[in-house]
Every structure is written in C-alpha cells, then in structure tokens.
Short mmCIF file of C-alpha atoms and ligand atoms in Angstrom, two decimals:
data_model
loop_
_atom_site.label_atom_id
_atom_site.label_comp_id
_atom_site.label_asym_id
_atom_site.label_seq_id
_atom_site.Cartn_x
_atom_site.Cartn_y
_atom_site.Cartn_z
CA UNK C 1 35.97 49.00 -67.38
CA UNK C 2 35.83 50.69 -63.97
CA UNK C 3 32.83 52.85 -63.03
CA UNK C 4 33.26 56.65 -63.07
CA UNK C 5 34.04 58.11 -59.65
CA UNK C 6 31.30 59.31 -57.31
CA UNK C 7 30.86 63.06 -57.86
CA UNK C 8 28.05 63.66 -55.34
CA UNK C 9 26.95 61.50 -52.43
CA UNK C 10 23.82 62.53 -50.54
CA UNK C 11 23.45 60.74 -47.21
CA UNK C 12 20.30 60.70 -45.07
CA UNK C 13 19.47 64.29 -46.03
CA UNK C 14 16.68 66.05 -44.10
CA UNK C 15 15.05 69.45 -44.35
CA UNK C 16 12.36 70.23 -41.78
CA UNK C 17 10.81 73.69 -42.06
CA UNK C 18 9.45 75.04 -38.75
CA UNK C 19 5.77 76.02 -38.50
CA UNK C 20 5.32 79.20 -36.43
CA UNK C 21 2.09 80.21 -34.65
CA UNK C 22 0.86 83.03 -32.41
CA UNK C 23 2.14 86.48 -31.56
CA UNK C 24 5.37 85.11 -30.17
CA UNK C 25 5.96 82.99 -33.26
CA UNK C 26 6.36 79.80 -31.30
CA UNK C 27 7.36 76.70 -33.24
CA UNK C 28 4.38 74.35 -33.17
CA UNK C 29 5.59 71.73 -35.61
CA UNK C 30 7.69 71.00 -38.67
CA UNK C 31 7.01 70.40 -42.36
CA UNK C 32 9.23 67.43 -43.14
CA UNK C 33 9.87 68.41 -46.77
CA UNK C 34 12.83 66.02 -47.08
CA UNK C 35 13.16 63.24 -44.55
CA UNK C 36 16.15 60.96 -45.02
CA UNK C 37 17.09 61.01 -48.71
CA UNK C 38 20.22 59.20 -49.95
CA UNK C 39 21.60 58.75 -53.49
CA UNK C 40 24.80 59.19 -55.49
CA UNK C 41 25.71 60.79 -58.80
CA UNK C 42 28.76 59.60 -60.72
CA UNK C 43 30.88 61.87 -62.89
CA UNK C 44 29.23 62.42 -66.26
CA UNK C 45 25.93 60.69 -65.47
CA UNK C 46 22.37 61.94 -65.13
CA UNK C 47 20.30 61.03 -62.11
CA UNK C 48 16.59 61.78 -62.43
CA UNK C 49 14.59 62.88 -59.39
CA UNK C 50 10.88 62.29 -59.95
CA UNK C 51 7.67 62.56 -57.94
CA UNK C 52 4.45 64.54 -57.57
CA UNK C 53 4.50 68.25 -56.66
CA UNK C 54 5.38 68.76 -53.03
CA UNK C 55 7.35 65.49 -52.73
CA UNK C 56 10.53 67.39 -51.79
CA UNK C 57 12.50 67.02 -55.01
CA UNK C 58 13.08 70.77 -55.51
CA UNK C 59 14.12 71.10 -51.84
CA UNK C 60 16.76 68.41 -52.42
CA UNK C 61 18.07 70.36 -55.44
CA UNK C 62 18.22 73.57 -53.42
CA UNK C 63 20.18 71.91 -50.64
CA UNK C 64 22.68 70.55 -53.17
CA UNK C 65 23.01 74.11 -54.53
CA UNK C 66 23.55 75.51 -51.04
CA UNK C 67 20.36 77.62 -51.20
CA UNK C 68 18.93 75.77 -48.16
CA UNK C 69 20.95 74.59 -45.19
CA UNK C 70 19.95 70.96 -44.40
CA UNK C 71 18.42 70.15 -41.02
CA UNK C 72 20.73 67.12 -40.96
CA UNK C 73 22.52 64.76 -43.32
CA UNK C 74 25.53 65.03 -45.60
CA UNK C 75 26.16 66.13 -49.20
CA UNK C 76 29.64 65.02 -50.24
CA UNK C 77 30.90 66.70 -53.41
CA UNK C 78 34.18 65.87 -55.15
CA UNK C 79 35.79 69.08 -56.51
CA UNK C 80 37.37 68.66 -59.95
CA UNK C 81 40.83 69.86 -58.90
CA UNK C 82 41.83 66.61 -57.16
CA UNK C 83 40.92 67.85 -53.68
CA UNK C 84 39.21 65.39 -51.32
CA UNK C 85 35.37 65.39 -51.17
CA UNK C 86 33.73 68.27 -49.28
CA UNK C 87 30.51 68.05 -47.25
CA UNK C 88 28.38 70.88 -48.70
CA UNK C 89 25.96 70.51 -45.78
CA UNK C 90 28.53 71.79 -43.33
CA UNK C 91 30.88 74.12 -45.27
CA UNK C 92 30.91 77.83 -44.46
CA UNK C 93 29.66 80.41 -46.96
CA UNK C 94 33.20 81.31 -48.07
CA UNK C 95 34.05 77.73 -49.03
CA UNK C 96 30.64 77.33 -50.67
CA UNK C 97 31.32 80.43 -52.76
CA UNK C 98 34.61 78.93 -53.93
CA UNK C 99 32.84 75.71 -54.91
CA UNK C 100 29.92 77.47 -56.61
CA UNK C 101 31.45 77.53 -60.15
CA UNK C 102 31.56 73.72 -60.10
CA UNK C 103 27.84 73.32 -59.30
CA UNK C 104 25.38 75.29 -61.37
CA UNK C 105 21.61 75.41 -61.69
CA UNK C 106 19.18 75.71 -64.59
CA UNK C 107 15.80 76.95 -63.38
CA UNK C 108 12.27 76.05 -64.38
CA UNK C 109 11.11 79.43 -65.61
CA UNK C 110 13.36 81.07 -68.23
CA UNK C 111 11.12 84.16 -68.12
CA UNK C 112 11.77 84.83 -64.44
CA UNK C 113 15.38 83.67 -64.21
CA UNK C 114 16.88 86.23 -66.64
CA UNK C 115 17.18 89.86 -65.53
CA UNK C 116 15.18 91.89 -68.10
CA UNK C 117 17.46 94.93 -67.64
CA UNK C 118 20.65 93.14 -68.60
CA UNK C 119 21.84 92.29 -72.10
CA UNK C 120 22.54 88.65 -72.92
CA UNK C 121 26.27 89.48 -72.87
CA UNK C 122 25.97 90.83 -69.30
CA UNK C 123 23.83 87.87 -68.19
CA UNK C 124 26.34 85.28 -69.42
CA UNK C 125 29.36 87.28 -68.23
CA UNK C 126 27.99 87.90 -64.72
CA UNK C 127 28.95 84.56 -63.06
CA UNK C 128 32.39 84.68 -64.73
CA UNK C 129 32.98 88.17 -63.30
CA UNK C 130 31.49 87.46 -59.85
CA UNK C 131 33.62 84.31 -59.48
CA UNK C 132 36.71 86.18 -60.79
CA UNK C 133 37.19 83.61 -63.56
CA UNK C 134 37.71 85.90 -66.54
CA UNK C 135 37.89 89.54 -67.56
CA UNK C 136 38.70 91.67 -70.60
CA UNK C 137 39.30 89.77 -73.84
CA UNK C 138 39.21 86.39 -72.13
CA UNK C 139 35.75 87.22 -70.70
CA UNK C 140 34.46 88.20 -74.16
CA UNK C 141 35.92 85.01 -75.66
CA UNK C 142 34.19 82.82 -73.08
CA UNK C 143 30.87 84.64 -73.45
CA UNK C 144 30.96 84.12 -77.22
CA UNK C 145 31.93 80.48 -76.81
CA UNK C 146 29.03 79.94 -74.40
CA UNK C 147 26.37 81.49 -76.64
CA UNK C 148 27.56 79.46 -79.61
CA UNK C 149 27.62 76.30 -77.49
CA UNK C 150 23.83 76.56 -77.05
CA UNK C 151 23.09 77.15 -80.73
CA UNK C 152 22.62 80.96 -80.64
CA UNK C 153 24.77 83.54 -82.38
CA UNK C 154 27.13 86.23 -81.21
CA UNK C 155 24.93 89.03 -82.59
CA UNK C 156 22.30 87.94 -80.01
CA UNK C 157 24.62 89.09 -77.21
CA UNK C 158 23.64 92.76 -77.41
CA UNK C 159 19.89 92.06 -77.13
CA UNK C 160 17.70 91.88 -74.03
CA UNK C 161 15.78 88.80 -72.80
CA UNK C 162 12.38 90.07 -74.01
CA UNK C 163 13.56 89.68 -77.61
CA UNK C 164 13.74 85.88 -77.25
CA UNK C 165 11.25 83.00 -77.15
CA UNK C 166 10.95 80.69 -74.12
CA UNK C 167 13.17 78.04 -75.72
CA UNK C 168 15.84 80.62 -76.62
CA UNK C 169 15.75 82.04 -73.08
CA UNK C 170 16.31 78.58 -71.66
CA UNK C 171 19.28 78.21 -74.03
CA UNK C 172 20.64 81.48 -72.60
CA UNK C 173 20.15 80.13 -69.04
CA UNK C 174 22.08 77.03 -70.04
CA UNK C 175 24.84 79.16 -71.63
CA UNK C 176 25.17 81.13 -68.38
CA UNK C 177 25.46 77.92 -66.34
CA UNK C 178 27.84 76.17 -68.77
CA UNK C 179 30.16 79.15 -69.13
CA UNK C 180 31.72 78.17 -65.82
CA UNK C 181 32.39 74.59 -67.01
CA UNK C 182 30.65 73.07 -63.96
CA UNK C 183 31.03 69.39 -63.14
CA UNK C 184 27.44 69.18 -61.83
CA UNK C 185 24.29 70.94 -63.05
CA UNK C 186 21.05 70.85 -61.06
CA UNK C 187 18.27 71.18 -63.64
CA UNK C 188 14.93 71.84 -61.90
CA UNK C 189 12.05 71.18 -64.31
CA UNK C 190 14.05 72.97 -67.05
CA UNK C 191 11.47 72.31 -69.78
CA UNK C 192 8.14 72.49 -67.96
CA UNK C 193 7.50 76.13 -68.92
CA UNK C 194 8.21 75.42 -72.60
CA UNK C 195 6.10 74.21 -75.53
CA UNK C 196 6.30 70.47 -76.14
CA UNK C 197 7.99 71.06 -79.50
CA UNK C 198 10.80 73.00 -77.81
CA UNK C 199 11.26 70.63 -74.86
CA UNK C 200 12.97 67.97 -76.98
CA UNK C 201 15.41 70.57 -78.39
CA UNK C 202 16.44 71.67 -74.90
CA UNK C 203 16.86 68.09 -73.67
CA UNK C 204 18.93 67.19 -76.74
CA UNK C 205 21.06 70.31 -76.21
CA UNK C 206 21.68 69.32 -72.59
CA UNK C 207 22.63 65.78 -73.67
CA UNK C 208 24.94 67.12 -76.37
CA UNK C 209 26.72 69.41 -73.87
CA UNK C 210 27.03 66.47 -71.46
CA UNK C 211 28.68 64.27 -74.08
CA UNK C 212 31.10 67.06 -75.03
CA UNK C 213 32.10 68.21 -71.55
CA UNK C 214 31.40 65.15 -69.37
CA UNK C 215 29.36 67.00 -66.76
CA UNK C 216 26.75 65.34 -64.54
CA UNK C 217 23.10 66.35 -64.11
CA UNK C 218 20.68 66.09 -61.24
CA UNK C 219 17.54 66.27 -63.38
CA UNK C 220 14.41 67.15 -61.40
CA UNK C 221 11.09 66.57 -63.13
CA UNK C 222 7.59 65.20 -62.76
CA UNK C 223 7.68 64.13 -66.43
CA UNK C 224 8.46 60.41 -66.63
CA UNK C 225 9.10 60.60 -70.39
CA UNK C 226 11.87 63.15 -69.93
CA UNK C 227 13.27 61.29 -66.94
CA UNK C 228 13.48 58.06 -68.96
CA UNK C 229 15.02 59.80 -71.98
CA UNK C 230 17.57 61.69 -69.94
CA UNK C 231 18.57 59.63 -66.88
CA UNK C 232 20.77 56.63 -66.30
CA UNK C 233 19.44 56.19 -62.75
CA UNK C 234 16.21 57.38 -61.17
CA UNK C 235 15.19 58.36 -57.64
CA UNK C 236 11.41 58.24 -57.03
CA UNK C 237 10.33 60.47 -54.13
CA UNK C 238 7.08 60.58 -52.17
CA UNK C 239 6.39 62.96 -49.25
CA UNK C 240 10.06 63.59 -48.54
CA UNK C 241 11.18 59.94 -48.76
CA UNK C 242 12.85 57.85 -51.45
CA UNK C 243 10.44 55.12 -52.52
CA UNK C 244 12.57 53.56 -55.24
CA UNK C 245 16.10 54.12 -56.55
CA UNK C 246 17.27 52.16 -59.57
CA UNK C 247 18.85 52.18 -63.02
CA UNK C 248 16.28 53.77 -65.36
CA UNK C 249 15.96 50.69 -67.58
CA UNK C 250 15.26 48.38 -64.67
CA UNK C 251 12.83 50.80 -62.97
CA UNK C 252 10.72 51.38 -66.09
CA UNK C 253 10.77 47.73 -67.11
CA UNK C 254 9.97 46.24 -63.71
CA UNK C 255 9.14 48.71 -60.93
CA UNK C 256 9.60 47.39 -57.41
CA UNK C 257 7.44 49.89 -55.58
CA UNK C 258 3.63 50.30 -55.83
CA UNK C 259 3.97 54.09 -56.10
CA UNK C 260 6.22 53.79 -59.17
CA UNK C 261 3.79 51.28 -60.68
CA UNK C 262 0.95 53.78 -60.19
CA UNK C 263 2.97 56.59 -61.83
CA UNK C 264 3.82 54.37 -64.83
CA UNK C 265 0.22 53.17 -65.22
CA UNK C 266 -0.84 56.78 -65.83
CA UNK C 267 1.40 57.55 -68.78
CA UNK C 268 -0.11 57.29 -72.30
CA UNK C 269 -0.16 53.75 -73.71
CA UNK C 270 0.06 52.16 -77.16
CA UNK C 271 -2.42 49.54 -75.97
CA UNK C 272 -5.90 51.08 -75.62
CA UNK C 273 -7.26 47.74 -74.31
CA UNK C 274 -5.06 48.25 -71.24
CA UNK C 275 -6.63 51.59 -70.30
CA UNK C 276 -8.50 49.84 -67.46
CA UNK C 277 -5.09 49.02 -65.98
CA UNK C 278 -4.63 52.68 -65.01
CA UNK C 279 -4.16 52.97 -61.24
CA UNK C 280 -6.07 55.93 -59.84
CA UNK C 281 -4.47 56.89 -56.53
CA UNK C 282 -7.16 57.66 -53.97
CA UNK C 283 -6.94 60.77 -51.84
CA UNK C 284 -4.18 63.31 -51.53
CA UNK C 285 -0.49 62.68 -50.79
CA UNK C 286 0.24 62.49 -47.05
CA UNK C 287 0.77 65.80 -45.26
CA UNK C 288 4.52 66.32 -44.67
CA UNK C 289 3.62 68.34 -41.54
CA UNK C 290 1.71 65.37 -40.17
CA UNK C 291 2.92 62.22 -41.93
CA UNK C 292 1.11 58.95 -41.20
CA UNK C 293 2.86 56.25 -39.15
CA UNK C 294 4.44 53.36 -41.03
CA UNK C 295 4.86 53.55 -44.80
CA UNK C 296 4.14 57.11 -46.01
CA UNK C 297 2.33 55.64 -49.05
CA UNK C 298 0.03 53.31 -47.09
CA UNK C 299 -3.00 55.64 -47.22
CA UNK C 300 -3.10 55.26 -51.04
CA UNK C 301 -1.48 51.90 -51.71
CA UNK C 302 -3.43 49.09 -53.43
CA UNK C 303 -1.35 46.44 -51.68
CA UNK C 304 -1.45 47.78 -48.11
CA UNK C 305 -1.22 45.24 -45.25
CA UNK C 306 -1.41 45.70 -41.48
CA UNK C 307 2.36 45.99 -41.07
CA UNK C 308 2.44 48.94 -43.52
CA UNK C 309 0.32 51.05 -41.15
CA UNK C 310 2.79 50.62 -38.31
CA UNK C 311 6.30 49.96 -39.57
CA UNK C 312 8.22 52.27 -41.90
CA UNK C 313 9.92 50.16 -44.59
CA UNK C 314 13.63 50.86 -45.15
CA UNK C 315 15.18 51.31 -48.58
CA UNK C 316 16.52 47.81 -49.39
CA UNK C 317 18.36 46.42 -52.40
CA UNK C 318 16.00 44.00 -54.19
CA UNK C 319 18.38 43.24 -57.04
CA UNK C 320 21.78 44.73 -57.94
CA UNK C 321 21.52 48.53 -57.73
CA UNK C 322 17.69 48.39 -57.55
CA UNK C 323 16.37 49.58 -54.18
CA UNK C 324 12.81 49.85 -52.91
CA UNK C 325 11.23 51.03 -49.67
CA UNK C 326 8.35 48.54 -49.56
CA UNK C 327 7.82 45.62 -47.17
CA UNK C 328 6.68 43.47 -50.09
CA UNK C 329 9.06 44.62 -52.83
CA UNK C 330 10.52 41.12 -53.18
CA UNK C 331 7.17 39.37 -53.63
CA UNK C 332 4.84 41.82 -55.43
CA UNK C 333 4.62 41.28 -59.19
CA UNK C 334 4.24 44.90 -60.33
CA UNK C 335 3.56 45.96 -63.91
CA UNK C 336 6.15 47.97 -65.83
CA UNK C 337 6.36 49.78 -69.12
CA UNK C 338 6.86 46.76 -71.38
CA UNK C 339 3.52 45.28 -70.31
CA UNK C 340 1.78 48.66 -70.18
CA UNK C 341 3.02 49.80 -73.62
CA UNK C 342 4.04 53.17 -72.16
CA UNK C 343 4.61 55.92 -74.68
CA UNK C 344 7.66 57.53 -73.10
FE1 SF4 N 1 2.26 49.62 -50.09
FE2 SF4 N 1 2.90 48.49 -47.80
FE3 SF4 N 1 4.67 48.58 -49.74
FE4 SF4 N 1 3.99 50.82 -48.47
S1 SF4 N 1 5.06 49.04 -47.59
S2 SF4 N 1 4.22 50.57 -50.63
S3 SF4 N 1 1.83 50.44 -48.08
S4 SF4 N 1 2.74 47.46 -49.76
#
C-alpha cells in the first residue's frame, strides 16, 4: 500500500528574534528560537514535537499557522482542493487568509482562548462567518454538528464559556477548529492546563475526530506519555534544533540521541530497581541568544567528546526513517523504554 501524500513539508526553518538595546533600539544580537528545523507530516498522521520549555517547539507551530513570519526556510503545504503545494513562509496575507480554514490551531489554555463575552454558538460560528463558509440555516447546521462532534449538546450553544469546566472548554475550542474541516490542526499543549483525568478524554476525542475525518495533527507537548500515545512520528527539539526525528515506536524503544535517552530516563518506571538509571542533566539548556559552538547539547551530554565542542553534528539517517543529530549515534548503545520499563 502506498504511503499517504505529504501534507506539510518544513525545510530548514529558522526564526531569529532580534535583541534591541539602547535609546536608538539598535540590534545587538538575535535569539535563535528555531535554527534549521526540517520535518514532514503526511495526510492523516500525527507528528509529535517534544522538548523542554524554550526549545522552540511553540515557535515552529506559530510559523506553520502564519502567526510568525520565518527568518528563512520553507513551509510547503498541500491544499486539499488539488492545487499544487504552497510555501506558507512566503505567501502574502491574502493567500494565507484563503488557506487559513485548512490549517487550524487548538491552544494550550482553554480559559484564555475563548472570548468570555460570546456565547458558544457565536464562538463556533465566528470562523465560519469570517471565512465566508456558511451563513443562515447552513451556519446553524454546521455549528450544531460541531458541538455534537465533541460530545456536547446543542442546548450548550446559548451559554457562555464561564459555565463550562476546563475539559468542556477545550472541547469547545476543538469544535471551533473542526467546524472548518481543516486538513491540519496544530495542537499546542492542548491538555497541559487540564486535570489528568480529563487529559485522556481530550486526547481520545482528538484521535476519534482524526479517524473520522482523516485530518493530520502537529502535536506539540513536553509530555512524553501523550506524545507516545498520540504520534506516529516524533521530532525531538533542543535549543532550536532537531536532535532526533523518528517513528514513535523506534524512538521510544531505542533512542539514537543522548538527549532523548535522558528525557526517557526521567519518566516513571515499573522497575524501581532501575531508579538509579535516571539521567540528571547538569546545568541549564544552552542560551539560544548565545548558543555554544559544536553540538548544542554538548554542555550537558554524558557522552561528550572533543569533536562535539567544535563541530555541529548534522541530522543523519541512522536506520530507515530514524534520524539523529549526534556524531556517535551509530555507535552509542542508548537505553530505551523497554529496558527502562517506562510508564507511558
Ligand atoms: Fe553528545 Fe556529542 Fe552526540 Fe552532542 S554530538 S549528543 S555532545 S555525543
């Protein structure tokens, strides 16, 4: 069976934010929030983007959404209407507006992302009206369909956001995004503001909608359990760079980058006798305004060698579809979830 087509292809994407100083606001440097990120998303799949806070994963999501203009790089998106792929990094605002219904976002905080002065009906209808997709009876039909799709009821439509719990508000955010039938949804930490008991419901809802409508997700999270549960492929980021990019099964079973190994060693384990195996990363992540030479992870890596301090490793394929940016990825025997007994 042939693979689904590539829906999104991100190529060497960079976002450098200028640092201004002095009365004349001179540029004195740049924060390299994203510095050469590449990955693809196929139609209907979920790609997880994982890493510590400040690694640049949210900035990548915002560039895909068109909220930030990249410093350089390409973001090729295939519209669903048979048109050729479009580079979102270089389209004008008019074209981006026309493409917007196909790429939607679910935000981290369902309390801040819903306007408290609008009813749920108005909140879900708004993108359909703004994008001139539906009006009148058709608009009402689509609003009702959307609210039912996320497990709420049509009598909820006349209420305001404050009447709902965090989990219900996130369902409403999802209904608003799904009402446009997007082909790609960028979900930025969609469950991190929710109770653990509600997180699983939201993830299962997102998976159910994916299986029914065949949309793709870029799922941004620092939670490895959710990433494993949700993603078919995973991108591990560190200080604006991709450290590892692989099918989820392969990455969790046998990581090929020391940073991924350290992340996995810190998840809860079923084997208490392995607790000493936990890798405590020394120091802070490198400063993206002043990154170290060579491998960005070398200041914290257990396996650092002289070459790591001078030469930046490139992202190389170690085995089919499994890429790592480590000089020693082919020779290091790193420990994965099977050996660690990860509870994920
Ligand atoms: Fe560690 Fe060197 Fe590999 Fe970087 S290149 S992850 S410092 S072993």
